[in-house]
Coordinates of C-alpha atoms in Angstrom, one line a residue:
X151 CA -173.2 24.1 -65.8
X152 CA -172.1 22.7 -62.4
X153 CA -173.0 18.5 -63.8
X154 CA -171.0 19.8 -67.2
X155 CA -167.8 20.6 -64.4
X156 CA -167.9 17.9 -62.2
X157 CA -168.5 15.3 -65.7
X158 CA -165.1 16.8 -66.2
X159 CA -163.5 16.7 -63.0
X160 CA -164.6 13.0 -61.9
X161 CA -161.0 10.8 -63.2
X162 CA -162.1 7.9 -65.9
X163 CA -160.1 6.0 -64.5
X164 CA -159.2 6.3 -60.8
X165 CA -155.8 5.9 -59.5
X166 CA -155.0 5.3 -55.7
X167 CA -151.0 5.6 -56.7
X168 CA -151.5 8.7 -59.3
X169 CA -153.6 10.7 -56.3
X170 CA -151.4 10.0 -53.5
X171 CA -148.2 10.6 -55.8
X172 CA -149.6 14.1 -56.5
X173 CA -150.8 15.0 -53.5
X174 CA -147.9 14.0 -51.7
X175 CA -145.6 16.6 -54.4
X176 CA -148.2 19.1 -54.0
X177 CA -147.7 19.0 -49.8
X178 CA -144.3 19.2 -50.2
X179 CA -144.2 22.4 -52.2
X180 CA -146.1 24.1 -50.7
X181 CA -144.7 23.2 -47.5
X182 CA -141.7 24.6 -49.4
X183 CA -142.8 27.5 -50.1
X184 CA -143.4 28.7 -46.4
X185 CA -139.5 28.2 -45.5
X186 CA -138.2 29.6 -49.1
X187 CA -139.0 32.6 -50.7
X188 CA -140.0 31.8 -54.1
X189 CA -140.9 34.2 -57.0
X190 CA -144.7 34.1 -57.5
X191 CA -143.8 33.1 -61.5
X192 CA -142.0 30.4 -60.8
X193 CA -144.9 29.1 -58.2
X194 CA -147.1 29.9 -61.1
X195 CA -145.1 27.9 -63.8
X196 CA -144.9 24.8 -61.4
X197 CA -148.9 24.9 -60.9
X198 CA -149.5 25.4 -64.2
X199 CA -147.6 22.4 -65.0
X200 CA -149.0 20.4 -62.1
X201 CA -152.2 21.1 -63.5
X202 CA -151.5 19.7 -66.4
X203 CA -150.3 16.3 -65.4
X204 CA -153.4 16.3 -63.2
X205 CA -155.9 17.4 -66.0
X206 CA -154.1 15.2 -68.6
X207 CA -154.5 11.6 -65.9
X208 CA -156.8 12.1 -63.8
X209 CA -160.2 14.1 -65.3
X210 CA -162.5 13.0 -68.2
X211 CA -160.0 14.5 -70.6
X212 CA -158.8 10.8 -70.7
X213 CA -161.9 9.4 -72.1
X214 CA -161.4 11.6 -74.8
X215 CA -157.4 10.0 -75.2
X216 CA -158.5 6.7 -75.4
X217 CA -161.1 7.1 -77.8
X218 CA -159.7 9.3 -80.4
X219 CA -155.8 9.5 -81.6
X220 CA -155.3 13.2 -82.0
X221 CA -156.8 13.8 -78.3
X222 CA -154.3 10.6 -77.3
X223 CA -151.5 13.1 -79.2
X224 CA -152.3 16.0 -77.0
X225 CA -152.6 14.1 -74.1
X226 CA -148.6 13.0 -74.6
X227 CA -147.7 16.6 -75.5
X228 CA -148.9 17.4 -72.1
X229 CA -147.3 14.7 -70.3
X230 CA -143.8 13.8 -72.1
X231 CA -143.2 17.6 -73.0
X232 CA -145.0 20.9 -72.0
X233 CA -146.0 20.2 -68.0
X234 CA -142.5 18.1 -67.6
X235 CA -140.9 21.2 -69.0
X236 CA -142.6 23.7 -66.7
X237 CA -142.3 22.1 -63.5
X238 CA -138.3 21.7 -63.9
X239 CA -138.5 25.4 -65.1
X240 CA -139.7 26.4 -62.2
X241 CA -136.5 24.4 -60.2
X242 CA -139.1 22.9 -57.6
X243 CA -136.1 20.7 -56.0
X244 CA -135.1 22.5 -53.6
X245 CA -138.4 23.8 -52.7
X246 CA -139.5 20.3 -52.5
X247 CA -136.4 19.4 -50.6
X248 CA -137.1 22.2 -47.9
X249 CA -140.9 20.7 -47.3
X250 CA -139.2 17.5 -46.5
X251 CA -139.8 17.0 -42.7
X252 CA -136.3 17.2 -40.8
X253 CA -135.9 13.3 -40.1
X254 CA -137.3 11.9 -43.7
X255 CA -134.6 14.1 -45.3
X256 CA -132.0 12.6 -43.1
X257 CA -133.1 9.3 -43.9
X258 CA -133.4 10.4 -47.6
X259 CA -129.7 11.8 -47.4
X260 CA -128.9 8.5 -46.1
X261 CA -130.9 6.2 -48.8
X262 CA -129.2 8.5 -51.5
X263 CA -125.5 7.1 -50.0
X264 CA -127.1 3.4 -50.6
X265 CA -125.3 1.9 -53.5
X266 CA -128.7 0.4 -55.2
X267 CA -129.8 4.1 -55.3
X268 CA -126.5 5.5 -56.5
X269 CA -126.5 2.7 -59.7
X270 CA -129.9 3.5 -60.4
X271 CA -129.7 7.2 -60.4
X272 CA -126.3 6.6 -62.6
X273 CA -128.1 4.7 -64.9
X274 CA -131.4 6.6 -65.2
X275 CA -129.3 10.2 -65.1
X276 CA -126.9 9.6 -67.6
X277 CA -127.1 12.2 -70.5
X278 CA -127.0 9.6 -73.0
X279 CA -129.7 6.9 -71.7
X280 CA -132.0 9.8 -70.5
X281 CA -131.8 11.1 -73.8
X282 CA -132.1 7.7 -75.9
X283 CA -135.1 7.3 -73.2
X284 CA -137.0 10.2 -73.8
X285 CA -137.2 10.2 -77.8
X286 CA -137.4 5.9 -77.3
X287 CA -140.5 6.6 -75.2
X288 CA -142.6 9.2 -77.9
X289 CA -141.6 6.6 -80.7
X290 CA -142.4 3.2 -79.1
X291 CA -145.5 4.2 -78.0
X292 CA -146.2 4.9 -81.7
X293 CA -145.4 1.5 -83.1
X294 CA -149.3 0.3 -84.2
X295 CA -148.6 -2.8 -82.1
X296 CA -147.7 -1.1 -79.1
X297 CA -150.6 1.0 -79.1
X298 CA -153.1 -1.4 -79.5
X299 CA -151.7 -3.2 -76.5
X300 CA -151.8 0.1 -74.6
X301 CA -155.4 0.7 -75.7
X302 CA -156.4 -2.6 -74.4
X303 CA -154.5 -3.4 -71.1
X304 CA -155.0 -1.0 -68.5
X305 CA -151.8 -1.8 -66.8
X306 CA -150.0 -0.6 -70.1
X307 CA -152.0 1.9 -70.5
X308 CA -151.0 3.7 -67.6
X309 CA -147.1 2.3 -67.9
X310 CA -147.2 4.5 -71.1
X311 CA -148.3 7.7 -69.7
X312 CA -145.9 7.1 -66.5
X313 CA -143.0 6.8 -68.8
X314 CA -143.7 9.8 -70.4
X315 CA -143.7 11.8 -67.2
X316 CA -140.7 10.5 -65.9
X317 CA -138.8 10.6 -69.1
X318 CA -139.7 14.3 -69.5
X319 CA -139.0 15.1 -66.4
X320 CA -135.5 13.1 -66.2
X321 CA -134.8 14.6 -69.6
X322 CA -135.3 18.7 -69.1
X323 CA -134.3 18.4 -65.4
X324 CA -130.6 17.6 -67.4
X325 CA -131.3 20.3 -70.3
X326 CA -132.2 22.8 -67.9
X327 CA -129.9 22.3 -65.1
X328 CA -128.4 25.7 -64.0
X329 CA -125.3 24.3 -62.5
X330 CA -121.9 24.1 -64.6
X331 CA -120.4 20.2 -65.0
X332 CA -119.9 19.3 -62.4
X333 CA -121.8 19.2 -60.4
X334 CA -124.0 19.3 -63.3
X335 CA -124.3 15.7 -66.0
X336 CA -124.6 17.3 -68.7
X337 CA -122.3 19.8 -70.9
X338 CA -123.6 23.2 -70.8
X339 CA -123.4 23.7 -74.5
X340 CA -124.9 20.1 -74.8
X341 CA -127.9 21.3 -73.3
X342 CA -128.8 23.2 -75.7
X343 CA -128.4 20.9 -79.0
X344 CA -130.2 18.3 -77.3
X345 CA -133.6 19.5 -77.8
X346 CA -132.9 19.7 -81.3
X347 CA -131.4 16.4 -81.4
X348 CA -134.5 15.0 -79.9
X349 CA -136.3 16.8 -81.9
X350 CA -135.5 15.4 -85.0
X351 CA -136.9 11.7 -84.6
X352 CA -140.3 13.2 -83.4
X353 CA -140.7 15.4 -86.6
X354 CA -140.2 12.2 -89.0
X355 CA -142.8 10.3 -87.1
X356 CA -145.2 13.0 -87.3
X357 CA -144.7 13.4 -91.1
X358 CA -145.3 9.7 -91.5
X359 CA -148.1 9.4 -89.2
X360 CA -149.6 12.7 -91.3
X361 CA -149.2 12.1 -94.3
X362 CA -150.3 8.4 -94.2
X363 CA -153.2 7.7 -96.1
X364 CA -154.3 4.3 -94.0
X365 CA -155.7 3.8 -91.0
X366 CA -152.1 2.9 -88.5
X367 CA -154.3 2.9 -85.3
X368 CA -157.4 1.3 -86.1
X369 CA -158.0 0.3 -82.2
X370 CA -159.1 3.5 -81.7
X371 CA -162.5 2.5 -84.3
X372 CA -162.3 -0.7 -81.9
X373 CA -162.8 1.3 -78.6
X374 CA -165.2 3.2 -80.5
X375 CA -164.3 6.8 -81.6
X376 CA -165.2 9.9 -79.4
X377 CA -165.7 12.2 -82.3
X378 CA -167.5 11.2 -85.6
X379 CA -164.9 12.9 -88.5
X380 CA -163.3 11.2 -90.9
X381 CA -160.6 9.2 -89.1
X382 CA -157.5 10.2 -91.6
X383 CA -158.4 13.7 -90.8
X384 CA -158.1 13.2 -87.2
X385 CA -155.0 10.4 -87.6
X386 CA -153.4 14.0 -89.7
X387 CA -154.2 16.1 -86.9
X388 CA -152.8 13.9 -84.7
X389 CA -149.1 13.5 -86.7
X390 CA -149.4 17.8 -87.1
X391 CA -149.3 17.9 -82.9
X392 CA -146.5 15.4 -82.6
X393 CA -144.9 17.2 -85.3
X394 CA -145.1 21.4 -84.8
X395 CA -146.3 21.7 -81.1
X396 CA -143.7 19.1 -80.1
X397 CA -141.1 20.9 -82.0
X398 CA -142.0 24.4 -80.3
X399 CA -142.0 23.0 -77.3
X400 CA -138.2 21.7 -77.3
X401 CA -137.0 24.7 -79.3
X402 CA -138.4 26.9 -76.6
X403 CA -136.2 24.3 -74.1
X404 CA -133.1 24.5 -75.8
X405 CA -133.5 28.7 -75.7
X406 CA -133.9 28.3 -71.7
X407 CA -131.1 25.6 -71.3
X408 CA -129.0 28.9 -73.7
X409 CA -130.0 31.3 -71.1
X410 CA -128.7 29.1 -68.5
X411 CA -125.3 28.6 -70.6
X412 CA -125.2 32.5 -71.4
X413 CA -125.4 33.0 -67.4
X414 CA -122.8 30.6 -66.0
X415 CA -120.3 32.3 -69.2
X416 CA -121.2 35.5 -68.2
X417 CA -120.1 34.9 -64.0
X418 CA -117.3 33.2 -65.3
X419 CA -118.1 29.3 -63.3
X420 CA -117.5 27.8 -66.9
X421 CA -114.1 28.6 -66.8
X422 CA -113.3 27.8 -63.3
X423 CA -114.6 24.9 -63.6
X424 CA -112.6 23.3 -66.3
X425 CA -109.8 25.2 -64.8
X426 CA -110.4 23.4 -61.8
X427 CA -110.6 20.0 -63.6
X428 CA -107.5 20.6 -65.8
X429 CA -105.7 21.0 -62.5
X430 CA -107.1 18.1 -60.6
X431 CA -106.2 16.2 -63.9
X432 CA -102.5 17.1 -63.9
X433 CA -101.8 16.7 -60.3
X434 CA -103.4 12.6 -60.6
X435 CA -100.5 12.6 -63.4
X436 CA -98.0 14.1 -61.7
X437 CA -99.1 11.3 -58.6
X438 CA -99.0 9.3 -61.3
X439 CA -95.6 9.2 -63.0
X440 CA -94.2 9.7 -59.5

């Protein structure tokens, strides 16, 4: 029982960068924790989706992704939507932010001001690119070329499955930001359509990729296959997970990203807000024409 565990838990593929990336965020949350108070559930959600991440990159779990192309499918479930979508529902930045020691988050504060950091974040933050990102990320990586050339270069391989974190996490920390806009970069009711915007794309790719009857990813029969079923019936599992899981997933983060929209209409900041831009608006006009 105890080899069966640790077969599991030793990585595939070791990562210097994944380990101390993860450790580091781990330190700093919990660090976090001891100056904030934080609801046990939303401690719980964040592990959860830490754990995730972890087990998806960095156990024997991705022996199984790169040997057989419905495991590869869960494996990028995990990473692009469910633990991405977890660990912004539990709102870790500030948490994170308050395990910070007191002179890296002035230095931080001060790196933030820099003007290479401020047109990067612009870029990468922007609804519209974050958005295009996150549903060019799931399709790209499906293209039959693209695959093969993730399957047999370990340096893409593990671009791939970065991209999918970040993208997730860019993505729902936008849908499920609890702030009206501004400060916020995304509309409120925009929030929640995206997900079933993004949606959309994934849902015709899985319905291609299940309904196909050829072999689109035969570099998984090159690798050599970790399970000995037919491969269309494991190429149709496969499309069914990009396809319903997926679309759960985002339908469950466009009812949060509602919640969020219900609460700020509900206090009223929705109002103020545009209030407050209609009459910063006006008053540049009346500057203006004067």
């Amino acid at each position: 029982m105890m080899s069966i565990l640790l077969k599991w838990l030793v990585p595939w593929e070791f990562s210097w960068v994944f380990l101390v990336t993860f450790v580091l965020a781990c330190t700093l949350y919990v660090r976090g924790t001891r100056r904030l108070a934080v609801p046990r559930s939303r401690q719980l959600t964040f592990w959860i989706g830490m754990a995730m991440v972890y087990a998806s990159l960095h156990t024997y779990f991705d022996y199984y992704a790169e040997h057989e192309f419905f495991m590869h499918r869960i494996q990028q479930v995990l990473l692009h939507h469910l633990a991405p979508l977890l660990i912004i529902a539990a709102y870790p930045g500030s948490v994170l932010r308050a395990g910070v020691p007191l002179r890296a988050r002035i230095w931080l504060r001060w790196l933030a001001r820099t003007w290479p950091v401020r047109l990067v974040a612009a870029v990468l933050l922007n609804p519209t690119v974050a958005t295009l990102t996150f549903v060019a990320f799931i399709l790209v990586w499906l293209i039959p070329h693209m695959q093969t050339l993730a399957m047999l270069d370990w340096r893409v391989y593990r671009f791939m499955n970065w991209s999918m974190v970040v993208s997730g996490l860019i993505y729902w920390w936008l849908v499920l930001d609890h702030r009206p806009r501004p400060p916020g970069r995304m509309i409120p009711g925009m929030r929640v359509l995206s997900p079933g915007i993004t949606m959309t794309p994934q849902i015709v790719a899985g319905a291609i990729v299940t309904f196909s009857k050829t072999d689109l990813y035969p570099i998984f029969e090159i690798c050599g296959r970790a399970f000995t079923f037919n491969v269309l019936t494991g190429q149709l599992i496969g499309g069914v997970i990009m396809w319903v899981p997926a679309a759960i997933i985002e339908s469950i983060g466009g009812l949060l990203a509602l919640q969020q929209w219900l609460r700020l209409s509900r206090s009223g900041r929705i109002r103020r807000e545009s209030g407050q831009r209609r009459r910063a608006a006006a008053a540049r006009a009346a500057r203006s024409a004067g």
